[in-house]
Amino acid sequence: MRTKNREEWLDHLLNALPDHIFLLNEQGFYTDSFGGDYHSDSFDAKSYIGRHLKDVFSEQKAIELQGYIAHVIETQETLTVRYNIELHDHQLLPIEDIQQLDNPEDTWFEAIIKYVPSYGNDESLVMWSVRNVTEAYLLEQELKKLSETDELTGILNRRAFVHGLQKDIERATSKGTSLSCLMVDIDHFKEINDIVGHLAGDTVIEQVAQLCQSQIRANDYLGRLGGEEFGIVLVGTNAIQAYEVAERIRLVISETAYQVEEHAIRATVSIGVAELNPNVESVKALLVDADKAMYYSKRTGRDQVTIYHDNLPDLKIQSASKSQILRAC
């Protein structure tokens, strides 16, 4: 095969590759492009040649992508990254191609960026192979959401709640900021189930979750920890502030009637408040403190809020001991 024919054949093979492949220099200019016809019939990657990343993307996104190039050239190691391009980031893509995207508002891409040694000149390049992974990303997010969501209430399940609390404890500890946890338990829930039925019980759980959610900020979060027990994390909030939030929750729940078939149900909750402090070193310790305070609320009258402190009697332990004594007799 003659050299010219071989070069044409290699160029044909490169352009037949399903993924877009770009060559970019250290300054962020596109020097060549190949392939990608599998993903779009109209998009002309060749039009990028000679342009800078800032001609193609918003300045902020261009700086992010330029950072990947600098890292690969400096380390000469292959880098695999996943990044998103929001609608406002597109500077060059035709509107027809944007409309064909799986999720035009936020498109996700996966790129393999490989160092290319200089050949015939002193210019370092990277080979940027990229594909649209929005569909896979959206599926992953949906599966993640399902794995973290309580099926009945739509709020976080126990695993996701504990994971979030762990991260927030670490963040609050490192920054020296406040963090409080509420433990919320529906009073007389067994009686609701026994007298009115489990459908009514489920309705009460759903309504209590919605009312709790309505009283907290967007950066706070709520999780279902057990059958009728909820946890709430209040970031940047001390115990006194958390008590005020807990009182609002208690009040709105006690004033709300739930209609289930012909039954009107009014529920109340017992709430415990615990604040992160130097003596609390784990998620478990904070939850135990909040649980002790909640149980104190429940054992001393219900429909009330208690703040945990070191001298708070542990009525849960006392109750358990009493039960053991009764069984022994």
mmCIF file of C-alpha atoms in Angstrom:
data_model
loop_
_atom_site.group_PDB
_atom_site.id
_atom_site.type_symbol
_atom_site.label_atom_id
_atom_site.label_comp_id
_atom_site.label_asym_id
_atom_site.label_seq_id
_atom_site.Cartn_x
_atom_site.Cartn_y
_atom_site.Cartn_z
ATOM 1 C CA MET A 1 0.000 0.000 0.000
ATOM 2 C CA ARG A 2 1.467 3.359 -1.023
ATOM 3 C CA THR A 3 2.194 5.861 1.727
ATOM 4 C CA LYS A 4 -0.528 8.277 0.536
ATOM 5 C CA ASN A 5 -3.132 5.519 0.401
ATOM 6 C CA ARG A 6 -2.069 4.290 3.829
ATOM 7 C CA GLU A 7 -2.449 7.760 5.330
ATOM 8 C CA GLU A 8 -5.913 8.081 3.793
ATOM 9 C CA TRP A 9 -6.861 4.649 5.122
ATOM 10 C CA LEU A 10 -5.643 5.476 8.645
ATOM 11 C CA ASP A 11 -7.507 8.785 8.531
ATOM 12 C CA HIS A 12 -10.642 6.902 7.432
ATOM 13 C CA LEU A 13 -10.259 4.451 10.337
ATOM 14 C CA LEU A 14 -9.785 7.239 12.882
ATOM 15 C CA ASN A 15 -12.871 9.065 11.655
ATOM 16 C CA ALA A 16 -14.871 5.827 11.859
ATOM 17 C CA LEU A 17 -14.256 5.567 15.608
ATOM 18 C CA PRO A 18 -17.550 5.785 17.538
ATOM 19 C CA ASP A 19 -16.260 8.242 20.162
ATOM 20 C CA HIS A 20 -15.039 11.759 19.520
ATOM 21 C CA ILE A 21 -11.273 12.052 19.771
ATOM 22 C CA PHE A 22 -9.660 15.465 20.060
ATOM 23 C CA LEU A 23 -6.025 16.478 20.163
ATOM 24 C CA LEU A 24 -5.407 19.524 22.350
ATOM 25 C CA ASN A 25 -2.191 21.318 23.169
ATOM 26 C CA GLU A 26 -0.989 22.545 26.530
ATOM 27 C CA GLN A 27 -2.560 25.972 25.975
ATOM 28 C CA GLY A 28 -6.018 24.451 25.437
ATOM 29 C CA PHE A 29 -6.267 24.790 21.649
ATOM 30 C CA TYR A 30 -7.813 22.033 19.530
ATOM 31 C CA THR A 31 -5.234 20.843 16.996
ATOM 32 C CA ASP A 32 -7.147 17.956 15.401
ATOM 33 C CA SER A 33 -10.228 15.777 15.820
ATOM 34 C CA PHE A 34 -11.485 12.388 14.668
ATOM 35 C CA GLY A 35 -14.504 10.132 14.904
ATOM 36 C CA GLY A 36 -17.759 10.536 16.747
ATOM 37 C CA ASP A 37 -20.209 10.034 13.871
ATOM 38 C CA TYR A 38 -21.920 7.288 15.886
ATOM 39 C CA HIS A 39 -23.166 9.863 18.400
ATOM 40 C CA SER A 40 -24.273 12.634 16.041
ATOM 41 C CA ASP A 41 -24.919 12.983 12.343
ATOM 42 C CA SER A 42 -24.795 16.772 12.283
ATOM 43 C CA PHE A 43 -22.052 17.713 14.762
ATOM 44 C CA ASP A 44 -18.812 18.665 12.991
ATOM 45 C CA ALA A 45 -15.920 18.102 15.365
ATOM 46 C CA LYS A 46 -13.501 19.370 12.742
ATOM 47 C CA SER A 47 -14.923 22.857 13.287
ATOM 48 C CA TYR A 48 -13.198 22.887 16.675
ATOM 49 C CA ILE A 49 -9.701 22.761 15.130
ATOM 50 C CA GLY A 50 -7.806 25.963 15.833
ATOM 51 C CA ARG A 51 -10.256 27.056 18.531
ATOM 52 C CA HIS A 52 -9.560 27.400 22.220
ATOM 53 C CA LEU A 53 -11.541 25.722 24.995
ATOM 54 C CA LYS A 54 -12.925 29.170 25.904
ATOM 55 C CA ASP A 55 -14.345 29.455 22.380
ATOM 56 C CA VAL A 56 -16.284 26.229 22.918
ATOM 57 C CA PHE A 57 -17.295 26.383 26.592
ATOM 58 C CA SER A 58 -18.011 28.951 29.270
ATOM 59 C CA GLU A 59 -14.937 30.402 30.955
ATOM 60 C CA GLN A 60 -15.470 28.467 34.179
ATOM 61 C CA LYS A 61 -15.923 25.142 32.379
ATOM 62 C CA ALA A 62 -12.938 25.841 30.115
ATOM 63 C CA ILE A 63 -10.740 26.426 33.179
ATOM 64 C CA GLU A 64 -11.905 23.097 34.647
ATOM 65 C CA LEU A 65 -11.087 21.186 31.451
ATOM 66 C CA GLN A 66 -7.773 23.042 31.054
ATOM 67 C CA GLY A 67 -6.852 21.757 34.513
ATOM 68 C CA TYR A 68 -7.251 18.157 33.327
ATOM 69 C CA ILE A 69 -4.928 18.848 30.399
ATOM 70 C CA ALA A 70 -2.283 20.410 32.654
ATOM 71 C CA HIS A 71 -2.465 17.437 35.037
ATOM 72 C CA VAL A 72 -2.019 14.861 32.275
ATOM 73 C CA ILE A 73 0.879 16.717 30.667
ATOM 74 C CA GLU A 74 2.604 17.210 34.013
ATOM 75 C CA THR A 75 2.220 13.606 35.186
ATOM 76 C CA GLN A 76 2.197 11.955 31.730
ATOM 77 C CA GLU A 77 -0.376 9.555 33.157
ATOM 78 C CA THR A 78 -3.710 8.661 31.556
ATOM 79 C CA LEU A 79 -6.666 10.275 33.313
ATOM 80 C CA THR A 80 -10.315 9.176 33.211
ATOM 81 C CA VAL A 81 -12.775 11.871 34.255
ATOM 82 C CA ARG A 82 -16.538 12.362 34.272
ATOM 83 C CA TYR A 83 -17.814 15.915 33.968
ATOM 84 C CA ASN A 84 -21.032 17.730 33.156
ATOM 85 C CA ILE A 85 -21.802 20.479 30.659
ATOM 86 C CA GLU A 86 -24.760 22.646 31.612
ATOM 87 C CA LEU A 87 -26.867 24.446 29.038
ATOM 88 C CA HIS A 88 -25.166 27.791 29.675
ATOM 89 C CA ASP A 89 -21.716 26.201 29.182
ATOM 90 C CA HIS A 90 -22.264 25.572 25.456
ATOM 91 C CA GLN A 91 -20.719 28.359 23.382
ATOM 92 C CA LEU A 92 -20.414 26.668 20.005
ATOM 93 C CA LEU A 93 -22.724 23.641 19.810
ATOM 94 C CA PRO A 94 -25.620 24.210 17.350
ATOM 95 C CA ILE A 95 -29.090 24.391 18.896
ATOM 96 C CA GLU A 96 -30.117 21.356 16.809
ATOM 97 C CA ASP A 97 -27.451 19.242 18.503
ATOM 98 C CA ILE A 98 -28.325 20.583 21.955
ATOM 99 C CA GLN A 99 -31.964 19.582 21.405
ATOM 100 C CA GLN A 100 -30.879 16.027 20.552
ATOM 101 C CA LEU A 101 -29.095 15.562 23.894
ATOM 102 C CA ASP A 102 -30.625 13.184 26.457
ATOM 103 C CA ASN A 103 -30.747 15.956 29.034
ATOM 104 C CA PRO A 104 -29.910 19.346 27.456
ATOM 105 C CA GLU A 105 -29.971 21.168 30.806
ATOM 106 C CA ASP A 106 -27.146 19.031 32.204
ATOM 107 C CA THR A 107 -25.244 16.676 29.899
ATOM 108 C CA TRP A 108 -22.652 14.270 31.307
ATOM 109 C CA PHE A 109 -19.506 13.087 29.531
ATOM 110 C CA GLU A 110 -16.755 10.611 30.297
ATOM 111 C CA ALA A 111 -13.316 11.302 28.882
ATOM 112 C CA ILE A 112 -10.084 9.339 28.690
ATOM 113 C CA ILE A 113 -7.238 11.825 28.458
ATOM 114 C CA LYS A 114 -3.858 10.456 27.384
ATOM 115 C CA TYR A 115 -0.509 12.169 27.103
ATOM 116 C CA VAL A 116 0.909 12.307 23.571
ATOM 117 C CA PRO A 117 4.701 12.831 23.372
ATOM 118 C CA SER A 118 5.850 15.610 21.078
ATOM 119 C CA TYR A 119 6.576 14.494 17.521
ATOM 120 C CA GLY A 120 8.646 16.691 15.248
ATOM 121 C CA ASN A 121 8.229 19.744 17.470
ATOM 122 C CA ASP A 122 8.375 20.715 21.125
ATOM 123 C CA GLU A 123 4.591 20.906 21.591
ATOM 124 C CA SER A 124 3.036 18.557 24.140
ATOM 125 C CA LEU A 125 -0.441 17.271 23.343
ATOM 126 C CA VAL A 126 -3.188 15.246 24.931
ATOM 127 C CA MET A 127 -5.566 12.865 23.195
ATOM 128 C CA TRP A 128 -9.065 13.475 24.576
ATOM 129 C CA SER A 129 -11.453 10.596 23.854
ATOM 130 C CA VAL A 130 -14.984 11.488 24.985
ATOM 131 C CA ARG A 131 -18.455 9.987 24.945
ATOM 132 C CA ASN A 132 -21.862 11.151 26.134
ATOM 133 C CA VAL A 133 -22.829 9.126 29.236
ATOM 134 C CA THR A 134 -25.898 11.125 30.285
ATOM 135 C CA GLU A 135 -28.300 8.192 29.969
ATOM 136 C CA ALA A 136 -26.086 5.968 32.125
ATOM 137 C CA TYR A 137 -25.542 8.786 34.618
ATOM 138 C CA LEU A 138 -29.270 9.472 35.002
ATOM 139 C CA LEU A 139 -29.902 5.743 35.515
ATOM 140 C CA GLU A 140 -27.174 5.598 38.170
ATOM 141 C CA GLN A 141 -28.692 8.609 39.943
ATOM 142 C CA GLU A 142 -32.154 7.029 39.884
ATOM 143 C CA LEU A 143 -30.828 3.752 41.282
ATOM 144 C CA LYS A 144 -28.875 5.675 43.930
ATOM 145 C CA LYS A 145 -32.007 7.571 44.899
ATOM 146 C CA LEU A 146 -34.004 4.353 45.169
ATOM 147 C CA SER A 147 -31.326 2.773 47.345
ATOM 148 C CA GLU A 148 -31.313 5.784 49.689
ATOM 149 C CA THR A 149 -35.054 6.468 49.898
ATOM 150 C CA ASP A 150 -37.621 5.122 52.334
ATOM 151 C CA GLU A 151 -40.341 3.589 50.178
ATOM 152 C CA LEU A 152 -43.306 4.726 52.295
ATOM 153 C CA THR A 153 -42.368 8.342 52.985
ATOM 154 C CA GLY A 154 -39.958 9.259 50.190
ATOM 155 C CA ILE A 155 -37.423 10.631 52.701
ATOM 156 C CA LEU A 156 -33.963 9.207 53.411
ATOM 157 C CA ASN A 157 -33.747 5.676 54.730
ATOM 158 C CA ARG A 158 -31.652 4.832 57.772
ATOM 159 C CA ARG A 159 -28.494 3.963 55.830
ATOM 160 C CA ALA A 160 -28.511 7.182 53.808
ATOM 161 C CA PHE A 161 -29.343 9.285 56.872
ATOM 162 C CA VAL A 162 -26.469 7.833 58.902
ATOM 163 C CA HIS A 163 -24.081 8.287 55.965
ATOM 164 C CA GLY A 164 -25.074 11.955 55.622
ATOM 165 C CA LEU A 165 -24.758 12.519 59.363
ATOM 166 C CA GLN A 166 -21.281 10.978 59.355
ATOM 167 C CA LYS A 167 -20.114 13.412 56.685
ATOM 168 C CA ASP A 168 -21.704 16.381 58.438
ATOM 169 C CA ILE A 169 -20.116 15.473 61.780
ATOM 170 C CA GLU A 170 -16.703 15.341 60.108
ATOM 171 C CA ARG A 171 -17.350 18.679 58.397
ATOM 172 C CA ALA A 172 -18.631 20.383 61.544
ATOM 173 C CA THR A 173 -15.728 19.021 63.603
ATOM 174 C CA SER A 174 -13.088 20.234 61.136
ATOM 175 C CA LYS A 175 -14.678 23.690 60.777
ATOM 176 C CA GLY A 176 -15.742 24.108 64.383
ATOM 177 C CA THR A 177 -19.394 24.733 63.458
ATOM 178 C CA SER A 178 -22.557 23.706 65.279
ATOM 179 C CA LEU A 179 -24.666 20.670 64.430
ATOM 180 C CA SER A 180 -27.708 19.212 66.175
ATOM 181 C CA CYS A 181 -29.738 16.057 65.765
ATOM 182 C CA LEU A 182 -33.400 15.521 66.583
ATOM 183 C CA MET A 183 -34.952 12.166 67.336
ATOM 184 C CA VAL A 184 -38.706 12.190 66.684
ATOM 185 C CA ASP A 185 -41.003 9.347 67.763
ATOM 186 C CA ILE A 186 -44.773 9.127 67.214
ATOM 187 C CA ASP A 187 -46.631 8.711 70.509
ATOM 188 C CA HIS A 188 -49.023 5.776 71.069
ATOM 189 C CA PHE A 189 -48.299 4.450 67.583
ATOM 190 C CA LYS A 190 -49.052 0.844 68.521
ATOM 191 C CA GLU A 191 -52.512 1.891 69.654
ATOM 192 C CA ILE A 192 -53.118 3.635 66.328
ATOM 193 C CA ASN A 193 -52.247 0.439 64.479
ATOM 194 C CA ASP A 194 -54.232 -1.798 66.835
ATOM 195 C CA ILE A 195 -57.385 0.331 66.969
ATOM 196 C CA VAL A 196 -57.608 1.900 63.512
ATOM 197 C CA GLY A 197 -55.402 -0.422 61.450
ATOM 198 C CA HIS A 198 -52.021 -0.450 59.727
ATOM 199 C CA LEU A 199 -53.284 1.641 56.803
ATOM 200 C CA ALA A 200 -53.990 4.446 59.253
ATOM 201 C CA GLY A 201 -50.580 3.926 60.799
ATOM 202 C CA ASP A 202 -48.893 4.275 57.419
ATOM 203 C CA THR A 203 -50.894 7.442 56.715
ATOM 204 C CA VAL A 204 -49.792 8.961 60.020
ATOM 205 C CA ILE A 205 -46.142 8.099 59.299
ATOM 206 C CA GLU A 206 -46.374 9.745 55.874
ATOM 207 C CA GLN A 207 -48.059 12.867 57.256
ATOM 208 C CA VAL A 208 -45.599 13.237 60.124
ATOM 209 C CA ALA A 209 -42.699 12.957 57.664
ATOM 210 C CA GLN A 210 -44.222 15.686 55.468
ATOM 211 C CA LEU A 211 -44.852 17.984 58.434
ATOM 212 C CA CYS A 212 -41.300 17.519 59.720
ATOM 213 C CA GLN A 213 -39.947 18.287 56.253
ATOM 214 C CA SER A 214 -42.034 21.456 56.058
ATOM 215 C CA GLN A 215 -40.411 22.870 59.199
ATOM 216 C CA ILE A 216 -36.734 22.461 58.276
ATOM 217 C CA ARG A 217 -34.438 24.281 55.856
ATOM 218 C CA ALA A 218 -33.263 23.024 52.496
ATOM 219 C CA ASN A 219 -29.785 22.184 53.824
ATOM 220 C CA ASP A 220 -31.210 20.203 56.763
ATOM 221 C CA TYR A 221 -32.486 16.673 56.199
ATOM 222 C CA LEU A 222 -34.837 14.065 57.544
ATOM 223 C CA GLY A 223 -34.613 10.278 57.649
ATOM 224 C CA ARG A 224 -36.814 7.412 58.758
ATOM 225 C CA LEU A 225 -34.797 5.400 61.263
ATOM 226 C CA GLY A 226 -37.404 2.817 62.245
ATOM 227 C CA GLY A 227 -41.099 2.091 62.094
ATOM 228 C CA GLU A 228 -42.390 5.349 63.624
ATOM 229 C CA GLU A 229 -39.059 6.993 64.461
ATOM 230 C CA PHE A 230 -37.377 9.783 62.511
ATOM 231 C CA GLY A 231 -34.044 11.556 62.684
ATOM 232 C CA ILE A 232 -33.442 15.161 61.655
ATOM 233 C CA VAL A 233 -30.041 16.786 61.133
ATOM 234 C CA LEU A 234 -29.864 20.559 61.586
ATOM 235 C CA VAL A 235 -26.559 21.891 60.260
ATOM 236 C CA GLY A 236 -25.044 25.040 61.725
ATOM 237 C CA THR A 237 -27.549 24.838 64.580
ATOM 238 C CA ASN A 238 -26.934 24.716 68.320
ATOM 239 C CA ALA A 239 -29.158 22.958 70.866
ATOM 240 C CA ILE A 240 -31.208 26.060 71.769
ATOM 241 C CA GLN A 241 -31.937 26.800 68.104
ATOM 242 C CA ALA A 242 -32.693 23.110 67.501
ATOM 243 C CA TYR A 243 -35.133 23.157 70.416
ATOM 244 C CA GLU A 244 -37.076 25.963 68.699
ATOM 245 C CA VAL A 245 -37.262 23.923 65.492
ATOM 246 C CA ALA A 246 -38.350 20.851 67.450
ATOM 247 C CA GLU A 247 -41.096 22.850 69.179
ATOM 248 C CA ARG A 248 -42.423 24.019 65.805
ATOM 249 C CA ILE A 249 -42.476 20.420 64.593
ATOM 250 C CA ARG A 250 -44.185 19.185 67.758
ATOM 251 C CA LEU A 251 -46.807 21.913 67.599
ATOM 252 C CA VAL A 252 -47.709 21.543 63.916
ATOM 253 C CA ILE A 253 -48.044 17.761 64.299
ATOM 254 C CA SER A 254 -50.253 18.017 67.393
ATOM 255 C CA GLU A 255 -52.540 20.518 65.648
ATOM 256 C CA THR A 256 -53.001 18.430 62.489
ATOM 257 C CA ALA A 257 -55.809 15.890 62.095
ATOM 258 C CA TYR A 258 -55.353 12.963 59.717
ATOM 259 C CA GLN A 259 -58.469 11.635 58.013
ATOM 260 C CA VAL A 260 -58.327 7.901 57.285
ATOM 261 C CA GLU A 261 -61.633 6.619 55.921
ATOM 262 C CA GLU A 262 -64.169 7.554 58.619
ATOM 263 C CA HIS A 263 -61.539 8.093 61.326
ATOM 264 C CA ALA A 264 -60.017 11.457 62.305
ATOM 265 C CA ILE A 265 -56.650 10.828 63.950
ATOM 266 C CA ARG A 266 -54.591 13.312 65.909
ATOM 267 C CA ALA A 267 -51.052 12.226 66.664
ATOM 268 C CA THR A 268 -48.374 13.704 68.866
ATOM 269 C CA VAL A 269 -44.621 13.190 68.945
ATOM 270 C CA SER A 270 -41.915 13.009 71.572
ATOM 271 C CA ILE A 271 -38.663 14.686 70.508
ATOM 272 C CA GLY A 272 -35.097 14.543 71.792
ATOM 273 C CA VAL A 273 -32.434 17.111 70.916
ATOM 274 C CA ALA A 274 -28.682 16.471 71.026
ATOM 275 C CA GLU A 275 -25.910 18.853 69.982
ATOM 276 C CA LEU A 276 -22.513 17.807 68.663
ATOM 277 C CA ASN A 277 -19.841 18.495 71.282
ATOM 278 C CA PRO A 278 -16.236 17.452 72.034
ATOM 279 C CA ASN A 279 -17.477 14.440 74.006
ATOM 280 C CA VAL A 280 -19.410 13.119 71.000
ATOM 281 C CA GLU A 281 -17.007 11.377 68.658
ATOM 282 C CA SER A 282 -19.303 9.346 66.446
ATOM 283 C CA VAL A 283 -22.674 9.144 64.727
ATOM 284 C CA LYS A 284 -23.709 6.474 67.202
ATOM 285 C CA ALA A 285 -22.890 8.634 70.217
ATOM 286 C CA LEU A 286 -24.900 11.586 68.902
ATOM 287 C CA LEU A 287 -27.877 9.399 68.042
ATOM 288 C CA VAL A 288 -27.724 7.735 71.464
ATOM 289 C CA ASP A 289 -27.831 11.150 73.163
ATOM 290 C CA ALA A 290 -30.787 12.262 71.030
ATOM 291 C CA ASP A 291 -32.530 8.947 71.681
ATOM 292 C CA LYS A 292 -32.079 9.294 75.457
ATOM 293 C CA ALA A 293 -33.580 12.782 75.341
ATOM 294 C CA MET A 294 -36.464 11.558 73.182
ATOM 295 C CA TYR A 295 -37.167 8.692 75.558
ATOM 296 C CA TYR A 296 -37.152 11.118 78.472
ATOM 297 C CA SER A 297 -39.834 13.143 76.653
ATOM 298 C CA LYS A 298 -41.855 10.001 76.113
ATOM 299 C CA ARG A 299 -41.537 8.655 79.676
ATOM 300 C CA THR A 300 -42.397 11.987 81.344
ATOM 301 C CA GLY A 301 -45.627 12.784 79.543
ATOM 302 C CA ARG A 302 -45.109 12.621 75.746
ATOM 303 C CA ASP A 303 -45.865 15.460 73.273
ATOM 304 C CA GLN A 304 -42.824 17.409 74.440
ATOM 305 C CA VAL A 305 -39.213 18.236 73.598
ATOM 306 C CA THR A 306 -36.153 17.467 75.733
ATOM 307 C CA ILE A 307 -32.581 18.666 75.244
ATOM 308 C CA TYR A 308 -29.928 16.115 76.149
ATOM 309 C CA HIS A 309 -27.428 17.019 78.880
ATOM 310 C CA ASP A 310 -24.966 14.963 80.901
ATOM 311 C CA ASN A 311 -27.180 14.820 83.993
ATOM 312 C CA LEU A 312 -30.306 13.719 82.139
ATOM 313 C CA PRO A 313 -31.654 10.494 83.720
ATOM 314 C CA ASP A 314 -31.513 7.536 81.354
ATOM 315 C CA LEU A 315 -35.118 6.423 81.699
ATOM 316 C CA LYS A 316 -34.728 3.946 78.875
ATOM 317 C CA ILE A 317 -32.218 1.922 80.885
ATOM 318 C CA GLN A 318 -34.315 2.237 84.028
ATOM 319 C CA SER A 319 -37.383 1.005 82.156
ATOM 320 C CA ALA A 320 -35.472 -1.968 80.747
ATOM 321 C CA SER A 321 -34.165 -2.869 84.209
ATOM 322 C CA LYS A 322 -37.687 -2.697 85.616
ATOM 323 C CA SER A 323 -38.931 -5.038 82.881
ATOM 324 C CA GLN A 324 -36.196 -7.542 83.688
ATOM 325 C CA ILE A 325 -37.106 -7.421 87.392
ATOM 326 C CA LEU A 326 -40.769 -8.028 86.594
ATOM 327 C CA ARG A 327 -39.900 -10.956 84.328
ATOM 328 C CA ALA A 328 -37.624 -12.424 87.021
ATOM 329 C CA CYS A 329 -40.451 -12.282 89.535
#
